[in-house]
Each structure stands twice: as C-alpha cells, then as structure tokens.
Coordinates of C-alpha atoms and ligand atoms in Angstrom, one line a residue:
M1 CA 7.2 18.4 -18.7
S2 CA 7.3 19.6 -15.5
E3 CA 8.7 17.7 -12.0
T4 CA 5.3 16.5 -11.1
T5 CA 3.5 15.6 -14.4
W6 CA 3.1 12.4 -12.5
R7 CA 1.0 13.6 -9.9
Y8 CA -2.6 13.2 -11.4
D9 CA -3.7 16.3 -9.4
R10 CA -1.2 19.1 -10.7
L11 CA -2.7 18.3 -14.4
T12 CA -4.8 20.9 -15.6
W13 CA -8.7 19.7 -17.0
V14 CA -7.1 20.5 -20.6
E15 CA -3.8 18.2 -19.6
M16 CA -6.2 16.4 -17.8
K17 CA -7.9 15.3 -21.1
D18 CA -5.4 14.6 -22.7
A19 CA -3.9 12.6 -21.3
I20 CA -7.3 10.4 -21.6
A21 CA -6.6 10.2 -25.1
H22 CA -3.2 9.3 -25.1
D23 CA -2.1 5.7 -26.4
P24 CA -1.2 4.2 -24.9
Q25 CA -3.5 5.5 -21.4
P26 CA -1.2 6.2 -18.5
V27 CA -2.7 4.0 -15.6
V28 CA -4.3 5.7 -11.8
A29 CA -3.0 4.7 -9.1
I30 CA -4.7 5.4 -6.3
P31 CA -3.6 5.4 -2.8
I32 CA -4.3 4.6 0.9
G33 CA -3.2 4.4 3.6
A34 CA -3.5 5.4 7.6
V35 CA -2.6 7.3 10.8
E36 CA -1.9 4.9 13.1
D37 CA 0.9 4.3 16.4
H38 CA 4.3 2.5 14.6
G39 CA 5.6 1.8 17.9
P40 CA 7.9 4.2 19.8
H41 CA 10.5 4.9 16.9
L42 CA 8.7 5.9 13.7
P43 CA 6.2 8.6 13.4
I44 CA 2.0 8.0 13.1
S45 CA 2.6 8.7 9.4
T46 CA 5.1 6.2 8.5
D47 CA 1.9 4.1 6.4
N48 CA 1.3 7.3 4.1
D49 CA 5.4 7.7 4.2
I50 CA 5.9 4.4 2.5
L51 CA 3.5 5.1 0.0
E52 CA 3.9 8.2 -0.8
G53 CA 8.0 7.8 -0.8
V54 CA 7.1 4.6 -3.1
L55 CA 4.7 6.5 -5.8
A56 CA 6.7 9.4 -6.1
E57 CA 9.7 7.6 -7.6
C58 CA 7.7 5.2 -9.6
G59 CA 5.9 8.3 -10.9
R60 CA 9.0 10.4 -12.4
L61 CA 10.4 6.9 -13.7
A62 CA 7.4 5.6 -15.4
A63 CA 7.8 8.8 -17.6
G64 CA 3.6 9.3 -17.7
D65 CA 2.9 5.5 -17.8
L66 CA 1.5 6.7 -14.5
L67 CA -1.1 9.1 -12.7
V68 CA -0.9 9.1 -8.8
L69 CA -4.1 10.9 -7.2
P70 CA -2.7 12.3 -3.5
T71 CA -3.0 9.6 -1.4
I72 CA -6.3 8.8 1.0
P73 CA -4.4 9.6 4.5
F74 CA -7.2 7.1 6.8
G75 CA -8.2 4.4 7.1
L76 CA -9.7 0.9 8.6
D77 CA -8.4 1.3 11.9
E78 CA -10.8 1.2 15.1
H79 CA -8.4 -1.8 16.6
H80 CA -5.9 0.6 17.0
M81 CA -7.5 3.0 18.9
D82 CA -5.7 1.8 21.9
F83 CA -3.1 3.7 20.9
P84 CA -2.9 7.5 20.8
G85 CA -3.2 9.7 17.9
V86 CA -5.1 6.9 15.0
I87 CA -7.4 8.2 13.3
A88 CA -9.9 5.2 12.7
I89 CA -13.0 4.7 9.4
D90 CA -15.9 2.3 9.8
I91 CA -15.5 -0.8 7.0
E92 CA -18.4 1.0 5.1
T93 CA -17.4 4.6 5.1
T94 CA -13.8 4.0 4.3
L95 CA -15.6 1.5 1.3
A96 CA -17.4 4.0 -0.1
Y97 CA -15.1 6.6 -0.3
L98 CA -12.5 4.7 -1.9
A99 CA -14.8 3.1 -4.6
Q100 CA -16.0 6.6 -5.7
T101 CA -12.5 7.5 -5.9
A102 CA -12.0 5.3 -8.3
I103 CA -15.2 5.0 -9.7
S104 CA -14.7 9.1 -10.5
V105 CA -11.2 8.0 -12.3
A106 CA -13.1 5.9 -14.5
R107 CA -16.1 8.0 -15.4
H108 CA -13.6 10.3 -17.0
G109 CA -12.3 7.8 -19.5
F110 CA -9.6 5.8 -17.4
T111 CA -9.4 2.4 -18.3
H112 CA -6.3 0.7 -15.8
I113 CA -6.8 1.8 -12.5
L114 CA -4.9 0.1 -9.0
I115 CA -5.6 0.8 -5.7
V116 CA -2.7 1.0 -3.8
N117 CA -2.9 0.0 -0.7
G118 CA -0.6 1.3 2.4
H119 CA -1.8 -0.5 5.2
G120 CA -2.9 -4.1 6.0
S121 CA -6.2 -3.5 7.3
N122 CA -7.5 -1.8 4.6
H123 CA -6.3 -5.0 2.1
A124 CA -10.0 -6.0 2.2
I125 CA -11.2 -2.9 1.5
C126 CA -9.1 -2.0 -1.8
D127 CA -10.0 -5.8 -3.3
L128 CA -13.8 -5.2 -2.7
A129 CA -13.8 -0.8 -3.3
A130 CA -12.1 -2.8 -7.3
R131 CA -14.5 -4.7 -7.9
K132 CA -17.0 -2.4 -7.2
C133 CA -15.6 0.2 -10.0
V134 CA -15.5 -2.8 -12.7
L135 CA -19.5 -4.0 -11.6
A136 CA -20.1 -0.2 -12.2
T137 CA -17.8 0.9 -14.7
G138 CA -16.7 -1.5 -16.4
V139 CA -13.1 -0.4 -16.9
I140 CA -9.8 -2.8 -15.9
C141 CA -9.5 -2.1 -11.3
A142 CA -7.3 -4.0 -9.2
A143 CA -5.7 -3.8 -6.3
T144 CA -2.1 -4.0 -4.6
T145 CA 0.4 -2.5 -2.2
V146 CA 4.2 -1.3 -2.4
N147 CA 4.5 -2.3 1.6
A148 CA 6.0 -5.3 1.9
A149 CA 4.7 -5.0 5.7
V150 CA 1.3 -5.7 3.7
D151 CA 1.6 -7.9 1.2
P152 CA 5.3 -8.3 0.5
S153 CA 4.2 -10.5 -2.8
L154 CA 5.9 -8.5 -5.2
V155 CA 9.8 -8.5 -3.1
A156 CA 8.8 -11.9 -1.9
D157 CA 12.4 -14.0 -2.6
V158 CA 14.7 -10.7 -1.9
L159 CA 12.6 -10.1 1.5
N160 CA 12.9 -13.1 2.7
A161 CA 16.7 -13.8 1.6
E162 CA 17.4 -10.5 3.1
R163 CA 16.1 -9.8 6.6
R164 CA 18.3 -10.2 9.1
G165 CA 15.6 -10.6 12.1
G166 CA 14.4 -14.1 11.0
P167 CA 10.9 -15.7 11.3
G168 CA 8.2 -12.9 12.5
S169 CA 11.1 -9.9 11.7
I170 CA 8.3 -8.2 9.9
G171 CA 4.8 -7.6 10.4
H172 CA 4.4 -4.1 11.1
A173 CA 6.7 -0.8 12.3
C174 CA 8.9 -3.7 12.1
E175 CA 12.1 -4.8 10.4
Y176 CA 10.8 -3.8 6.8
E177 CA 8.7 -0.7 7.7
T178 CA 11.6 0.6 10.0
A179 CA 13.7 -0.3 7.2
M180 CA 12.2 2.2 4.4
M181 CA 11.6 4.8 6.7
L182 CA 15.7 5.2 7.2
H183 CA 15.9 5.2 3.6
L184 CA 13.3 7.7 3.0
H185 CA 12.7 9.9 6.5
S186 CA 16.1 9.0 8.9
D187 CA 15.3 12.0 10.1
T188 CA 12.1 10.7 12.0
V189 CA 13.3 7.6 12.9
Q190 CA 14.5 7.0 16.7
M191 CA 16.8 3.9 16.8
D192 CA 16.8 4.0 20.3
K193 CA 13.5 3.4 20.9
A194 CA 13.1 0.5 18.0
R195 CA 13.1 -2.8 19.5
R196 CA 11.8 -6.6 18.5
D197 CA 8.2 -7.8 20.1
I198 CA 6.8 -11.0 18.3
G199 CA 3.9 -10.9 20.5
Q200 CA 0.7 -12.5 17.8
L201 CA 0.4 -16.1 18.4
K202 CA 2.8 -18.3 15.7
L203 CA 0.4 -21.4 15.4
K204 CA 0.4 -24.6 12.6
Y205 CA -2.2 -22.9 10.3
F206 CA -2.2 -19.4 11.7
N207 CA 1.0 -16.9 10.9
W208 CA 1.2 -13.2 11.1
D209 CA 5.0 -12.9 9.8
H210 CA 3.9 -11.3 6.3
P211 CA 6.3 -13.4 4.1
E212 CA 4.6 -16.6 4.9
P213 CA 1.2 -17.7 4.5
S214 CA -1.7 -17.2 6.6
A215 CA -4.9 -21.1 6.6
Y216 CA -7.1 -17.7 8.1
A217 CA -7.7 -14.3 8.3
W218 CA -7.2 -12.8 12.0
Q219 CA -7.4 -9.3 13.5
D220 CA -8.0 -8.5 16.7
W221 CA -7.1 -5.8 19.0
W222 CA -3.4 -4.1 19.1
S223 CA -3.3 -4.0 22.3
R224 CA -4.0 -7.1 23.1
F225 CA -0.6 -8.9 21.6
S226 CA 1.4 -5.5 21.0
A227 CA 3.1 -4.5 24.3
E228 CA 4.5 -1.2 22.2
G229 CA 2.4 -1.2 18.4
V230 CA 5.3 -3.4 17.2
C231 CA 5.3 -6.8 15.9
G232 CA 8.6 -7.3 14.3
D233 CA 12.5 -7.2 14.9
A234 CA 12.5 -3.1 14.6
A235 CA 15.7 -3.1 15.5
A236 CA 17.2 -5.7 12.8
A237 CA 16.2 -2.8 10.6
T238 CA 19.3 -0.9 8.8
P239 CA 19.1 2.2 6.0
D240 CA 20.8 0.0 3.8
F241 CA 18.2 -2.8 3.7
G242 CA 15.6 0.4 3.4
K243 CA 17.7 1.3 0.3
R244 CA 17.5 -2.4 -2.0
M245 CA 14.1 -2.5 -0.3
F246 CA 12.9 0.7 -2.1
D247 CA 15.1 0.2 -5.6
L248 CA 13.2 -2.7 -5.7
T249 CA 9.8 -2.2 -4.7
V250 CA 9.9 1.1 -7.1
E251 CA 12.1 -1.0 -10.2
R252 CA 9.2 -4.1 -10.0
F253 CA 6.2 -2.0 -9.5
V254 CA 6.4 0.7 -12.6
E255 CA 7.0 -3.4 -14.4
L256 CA 4.1 -3.9 -12.8
V257 CA 2.1 -1.3 -14.3
R258 CA 3.3 -1.6 -17.8
E259 CA 1.7 -5.5 -17.3
F260 CA -1.4 -4.2 -15.8
R261 CA -1.9 -1.4 -19.1
T262 CA -1.5 -4.1 -21.1
I263 CA -5.2 -6.4 -19.5
P264 CA -7.2 -5.9 -21.9
I265 CA -11.1 -5.1 -22.0
R266 CA -12.6 -8.0 -23.2
P267 CA -16.4 -8.4 -24.5
R268 CA -18.7 -9.4 -22.0
V269 CA -21.5 -11.8 -23.0
D270 CA -25.0 -12.5 -22.4
H271 CA -25.5 -16.2 -21.9
H272 CA -29.3 -16.2 -21.2
Ligands
ZN301 ZN1 2.6 0.2 8.5

C-alpha cells in the first residue's frame, strides 16, 4: 500500500474497482473550501490548508476506511469580495458543481459519501448538495466539517473549555483557525499582525461566536463589520492549542467516518 492510498485520485481505475468491491467499502470524502481573506496574518489559502491538513492525517489513520477527493478550492464568497484576492463562486454554480461531484462518486457504486466543508458560507450548499445526491442516487450522502470555526459540533466540548480568548474569540481567522495554522503551517502565519477583532454584533437571539448557538442565520458583507478580515481573537492563538484541536479533530473524525459507514441503506416504501 502506498503512502497516498487514502487519496481517491491516486488510485488507478483498477484499484478503484477493488475499493468499490471491498467489504466494508471505504467512505468517500469530498472536501470543499475557499480562497478568501483571513486577516493580515494568515494566507488566503487558510480554509483549504486546514481541510487538507486534517483530512490527510485522517486518511492515513483510517487505513483504507477513507478515500479523500482533491479539495474543491473555491466556494460561495461574494460577501468577502471587498478584500483583495478572494475568489467568489455563486450559489447555483457551487451547488451544481458539488452535487455533480458527489453524484459521480455514487454512480461508480460508492454507498457512503461525506461532503466535508472548510468554509462557513458553503454550509447550506453542502447540505443541499448532499440531499441532491441522496435524491438522485439513493446512497447515504451527508455534509460535515473538520473546521471548528465553521461548525464546532465535532469538538465543541474541548474547544469551549480550552480556548483562551473567551466569548467571541472563535469566528473567522480567529483563535481556532490561527492556532490550526500555527500547528500545520507556522511559516505562513505572521503572529505580529494577529489581532483581536470582535466586530460582529452579539444580540439576544443572534450570536456569531461559533461554539454558542444562534437563533437565526445572517451573513453580512464582511467589510461592514470586520476591519481586517478577522472575527475573533487571533492574538490568543497558540501552536499548542492548534495541536490539541488538530489531534482531537483527527481522532474524532476517523471515529465519525467509521460510524457513518455503518448507516444502512434501508428500502423505500411506496404507500400510494
Ligand atoms: Zn476560514
């Protein structure tokens, strides 16, 4: 087995045929990220870097139980276009591209597919793309994330208990994402420019501090509430927190993959 057996696109078609026939079959992950501003201290590749760093380690540890597609690098990002360098793909195109990717995987006979989101604004699109795949093919397809600034569900207990920045510290280019980049790609992080910027409103029913729930979803133009493309406390980030979150995310995601694979495909019943 080669080092990159976990990479979907590194298999030959003959090896792919074997993977599809294998019992149990590997889960296929489809990562989708973004190229967007992450403050003056992180590169615009940050979402993709976190996705790829986590999923590569998950692929290695899962030892044949997970195949990872190449990351779809761009997503829904028009609301960040006031910051130089952002690539914005519209809702319809992102949804169609992602759904067709998942449906392609299902058409080859893979039965359990996970869309893995690395960028907050792709969230609803990932959910809809997974639904499209289920409706079109009948396989088990779901949407999730390995980036706790997108959705902390996988690691919320530890994230809340161990973050240093307090309420509001985790949103975007924040304590979490900066810490992950300090762990994964420290050479790209300019900590001397990492600042605390909590510009988004905190109201009774609206909250953008991701470990806490919000009663409604609202995404404004970023330049209206963020001075530098940060929402959170980037200055509170440490490499130790990054390593802690990385290790925990990898451990739990591999566990999630193995649980997800056990979901049975039950027969539909036509009650007409
Ligand atoms: Zn991000």
